[in-house]
Amino acid sequence: MSHHIVEFQDVHFSYPDGTIALNGLSFKIFHGESVGIVGANGAGKSTLLMHMNGYLHPASGRIHVGDFQLDSRTCQEIRKKVGLVFQNPDDQLFMPTVYEDVAFGPLNLGVSPELVKESVDQALATVGCTALKDKPPHHLSSGQKSAVAIAAVIAMHPDILVMDEPASNLDPKSRRKLINLLKCFEHTKIIASHDLDLILDVCRRCILIREGRVAADGPTKELLSDKALLEENNLELPLSMQKCGA
Amino acid sequence: MSHHIVEFQDVHFSYPDGTIALNGLSFKIFHGESVGIVGANGAGKSTLLMHMNGYLHPASGRIHVGDFQLDSRTCQEIRKKVGLVFQNPDDQLFMPTVYEDVAFGPLNLGVSPELVKESVDQALATVGCTALKDKPPHHLSSGQKSAVAIAAVIAMHPDILVMDEPASNLDPKSRRKLINLLKCFEHTKIIASHDLDLILDVCRRCILIREGRVAADGPTKELLSDKALLEENNLELPLSMQKCGA
Amino acid sequence: MTFDEKYFDVGRLDRLSYQSTCVHQLDPRAKVVATVLFLFTVISFPKYEVGGLIPFFLFPVLLMTMGEIPFLFVVKKVLFVSPFAIFIGIFNPLLDTGTVAVIAGMPISAGWISFVSIILKFSLTISAAILLVATTSFPGVCHALRQLGFPSLFTSQLLFLYRYLFVLMEEAMRIIRARDMRAFGTRGTGIKVFVRLIGILFLRTVDRAERVYYAMLSRGFQGDMPSLRKSRIAMTDMAFMATMITFLVVFRFFPVTEEVGRFTQELFR
Amino acid sequence: MHMADALLSPAVGATFWAGTIAVSGYASKKLKEQIDDKLIPLMGVLGAFIFAAQMINFTIPGTGSSGHLGGGMILAIILGPYAAFLVMASVLTVQALFFADGGLLALGCNIWNLGFYPCFLVYPLIYKPLVGGGKNPGRILVVSLLSAVVALQLGAFSVVIATLLSGKSELPFGAFVLLMQPIHLAIGIVEGFVTAGVINYVRSTRSEILESSAATISLGPAVSLKKVLITFAVLAAITGGALSWFASTHPDGLEWSIERVTGKDELPGQEQGIAPLLKGIQEKTAFLPDYGFKQAGKASKKGEPPPAWPGIEGGTSASGIIGAVIVLGMIVLIGMGIRAVRRRQNEQ
Ligand SMILES: Nc1ncnc2c1ncn2[C@@H]1O[C@H](COP(=O)(O)OP(=O)(O)OP(=O)(O)O)[C@@H](O)[C@H]1O
Ligand SMILES: Nc1ncnc2c1ncn2[C@@H]1O[C@H](COP(=O)(O)OP(=O)(O)OP(=O)(O)O)[C@@H](O)[C@H]1O
Ligand SMILES: [Mg+2]
Ligand SMILES: [Mg+2]
């Protein structure tokens, strides 16, 4: 077994309309790490995440997840390992009730109904949404939707949790709850966000993407306090670090 | 003429399914003020903004905007005074080019073509998007879209600029640009957001909504540093204030 | 109706369907079958039938009260919905003028009777449809349809439709609000702008469908929609069906109204 | 133009349902064979899109009244006939349940009228052969207009047939046709413009969607647009002539229906359109009791004693009315009783 769990090697990708979204991206993520992905609008963060479990396939370059190299045959296996939480929970909660939605993944994995029930209950309990079981997703508040979307993913017991902008549109308290929730996950975590304070709180390591390439990679604390580097990349110091110096 | 420009008097509103969204809301906003509206998810912020230009009508209570009392006859007049910028600029930009989109409002107001051209150019210049004039909106970056959406509204010369979550999904730099843009507007501004740091930067005064009622109203600096009050309302200190004390 | 009102209306009906009264707890299949039988019975009455239809109002009234569905809500829906039947039916009194009865010295033409019959049938069938969804919930109806043999492809995408109805209606509502806010009356609401709005909404919909599909793939979707719902028909459901059928048969073949009337007349004679 | 339960007879309703179910089954089977599992969410979400889009009104130029989208043609063009038919069926099902448009028995009929014709007749026979490569916006416009108009004419005609076969309405065939077809000509033209507008917009911004859609696979050889247009013009002239001949054999029907049709340029279902119409009808029918009364009076002159209340058919209609009032009263009482009990339960 390899000790790194995700590896991108010189990955290139363009959208059909010609936009070059990934342009020679390379990095390794090891087991148990928590990694933040940051970068300007359009830097390629979402595109990168879409590669991580095989919705998009690189035009050139290689992607390894666990023991597999990503291609169309292995992508089913890889999807079991990688749980992706989408930016907009409405895209992800597609079943008519919360319970059915969380059960969707485990059922597709062929788990027996009793075990499904167990992991659904457990996942809902983890995010504190047991009471919402029978509600339709469109009757939930935004914070509840986010929580349920996470439950739906962790019910599949993935090795790696990948999230795109998990906290947008949450009120500060719900955002804080989410941060605490994320902090206590044991999973390998990869989080793309503009919320640098969230990244600072949750992730030890940070990868900065610019124009489809890695522009910087290092410990979050260091990277996110490098004012010049951040400015160059359309970012700025995390808010919680801004006033202190002043 | 009254010297206050927006006044809500004991406004109640429930959605037809029975959800009580506004429950005795009262406040006055004076000419030239910049007011932040904050509150937990579901507190009623968006509902409040929808009342401000007559999209929803109160079940009881009264709303005055300028010299008008809001009712179905005056709401067209009021919409001319109040420019609402939507949370997601994609909802708002529907014409084939940026120029046509910004011109849409003034043209519908019956302004003469020369004057329209003038106010469009001026509005685009204000937000720094003159160069984008002939681009189709779907080719813009998120930050540019936000700016154009604002231009589309200010081209109608509203007295009051109302915004719902103006900065969500913007990268930190674009967010900063937007903040600077908002700071130099002379308009009366009313901004609802979860981004308390933005409110702190842009608005002098802040109104805290809880369960459809005003829970607190005062200078932003004071209100947003009252930790106990914020905690009660599912909020927390603005990030830029958090670490400093520690 | 404005877009908002229509949207709120759908939302309200949907919310009602998630209550848990005894009517809501009946098996969806039982309610679907009962509704269909009810509709066929009502429709099977001949053109000039009025009296025989009246006892059937017992069903909507029972469902409304036991299921705690607001009476006015249903009445409003029936009144405002689909003017087509009335539009077509109103020609009957015009064209079918033969007198068939004189009541209180006022002759009644056959056309009026058949028109009243259409109105009664209309109220009964429309309220039955609304009450079905208000007491069963849309997913409930879908699962019932699937269990009753409808193709699973059809029911699966019907469930998707239901789920995204609310998401897309909100999206559409925001777009419409944005238009109306800068449209000032009817100037900006013409067909050109409309086509663009629809186009934008369409593109966003297609993108969303793509994301939803990705979300499904990421959770092991391979073409089948698994379902945990394995409802079993309970005794109460059987009892409900039996009562329903009995009453339908009695009301259909036994002139209840007339008998009640005759009986009353006898009493006071 | 949603057909309504109240106008249907069980036999007609069941026949349409049978047809609809058969076609749905066939379409599902076809889709299962070629299925790309991407299609299920796409169909569902597009259905929701059509539903939402139908709720948006726009102003029809020149009339001030408003119209909305039907969507059958757009779906067929994007998804191909099989998937489009199922989506249309779903949209109408949701409408029947949430808006009670028409009702559940008429649903079979509505799916047939609004789904079958555009998807299985117009799309393969008119749109697809005529549109050619689908690259020319002008051609798309003409073909969409033609398709939408034909689809709606077929649908409207089908409504007429279903209503007449059910025998609940007194409208004579000719009058009914003259009432329905012109209105749906207007609706069809609007629908055609919208369809073409949306397709052209999508083509200009994101043409890959149309290219990848199931519908464009295996395009047949393009047929000359001109020829088909001429054929249609000839056909239209012939049917128009035939119909008006047919109608003129029912002269009185023709008379009043023309009066109504020309007096009314809005779509059905618009308040502005229907209110004056209803008013006119009320005025027309107001003479009826009067007229009947005279007849009754005449009858009494012939020496027979005027029929004492409760009237000619004595017993039956009287006991019918008394019974109706009592039964209704009982139902209301039952309802109120249950409600009172419930309220007490809730209070406890
Ligand atoms: N479906 C698409 N078709 C064509 N180009 C696309 C598509 N999706 C994204 N792009 C382009 O690819 C590039 C990378 O986009 P991506 O969404 O990955 O950026 P991002 O870093 O996630 O940005 P954001 O912070 O705004 O979410 C951008 O230039 C974007 O315009
Ligand atoms: N269309 C609707 N139908 C029914 N209830 C609604 C509707 N829209 C909002 N609500 C409810 O009204 C209340 C106020 O909602 P509103 O959207 O105004 O909150 P908000 O403060 O803007 O929240 P957020 O921060 O999440 O945007 C909430 O309880 C919400 O669930
Ligand atoms: Mg992104
Ligand atoms: Mg809001």
mmCIF file of C-alpha atoms in Angstrom, chain C residues 36 42 44 58 74 81 106 113 135 159 210 222 246 255:
data_model
loop_
_atom_site.group_PDB
_atom_site.id
_atom_site.type_symbol
_atom_site.label_atom_id
_atom_site.label_comp_id
_atom_site.label_asym_id
_atom_site.label_seq_id
_atom_site.Cartn_x
_atom_site.Cartn_y
_atom_site.Cartn_z
ATOM 1 C CA VAL C 36 -59.688 6.376 -8.707
ATOM 2 C CA VAL C 42 -68.828 10.092 -9.894
ATOM 3 C CA SER C 44 -70.314 7.364 -14.410
ATOM 4 C CA LEU C 58 -69.456 13.151 2.238
ATOM 5 C CA VAL C 74 -59.744 23.371 -0.858
ATOM 6 C CA VAL C 81 -58.822 26.159 -10.948
ATOM 7 C CA MET C 106 -90.132 28.303 -12.301
ATOM 8 C CA ILE C 113 -79.701 20.556 -14.943
ATOM 9 C CA THR C 135 -53.360 13.657 2.571
ATOM 10 C CA LEU C 159 -39.735 11.912 -7.720
ATOM 11 C CA GLU C 210 -25.377 17.604 -14.296
ATOM 12 C CA GLN C 222 -25.655 2.747 -11.156
ATOM 13 C CA THR C 246 -69.505 -0.245 0.122
ATOM 14 C CA PRO C 255 -81.083 6.823 -4.787
#
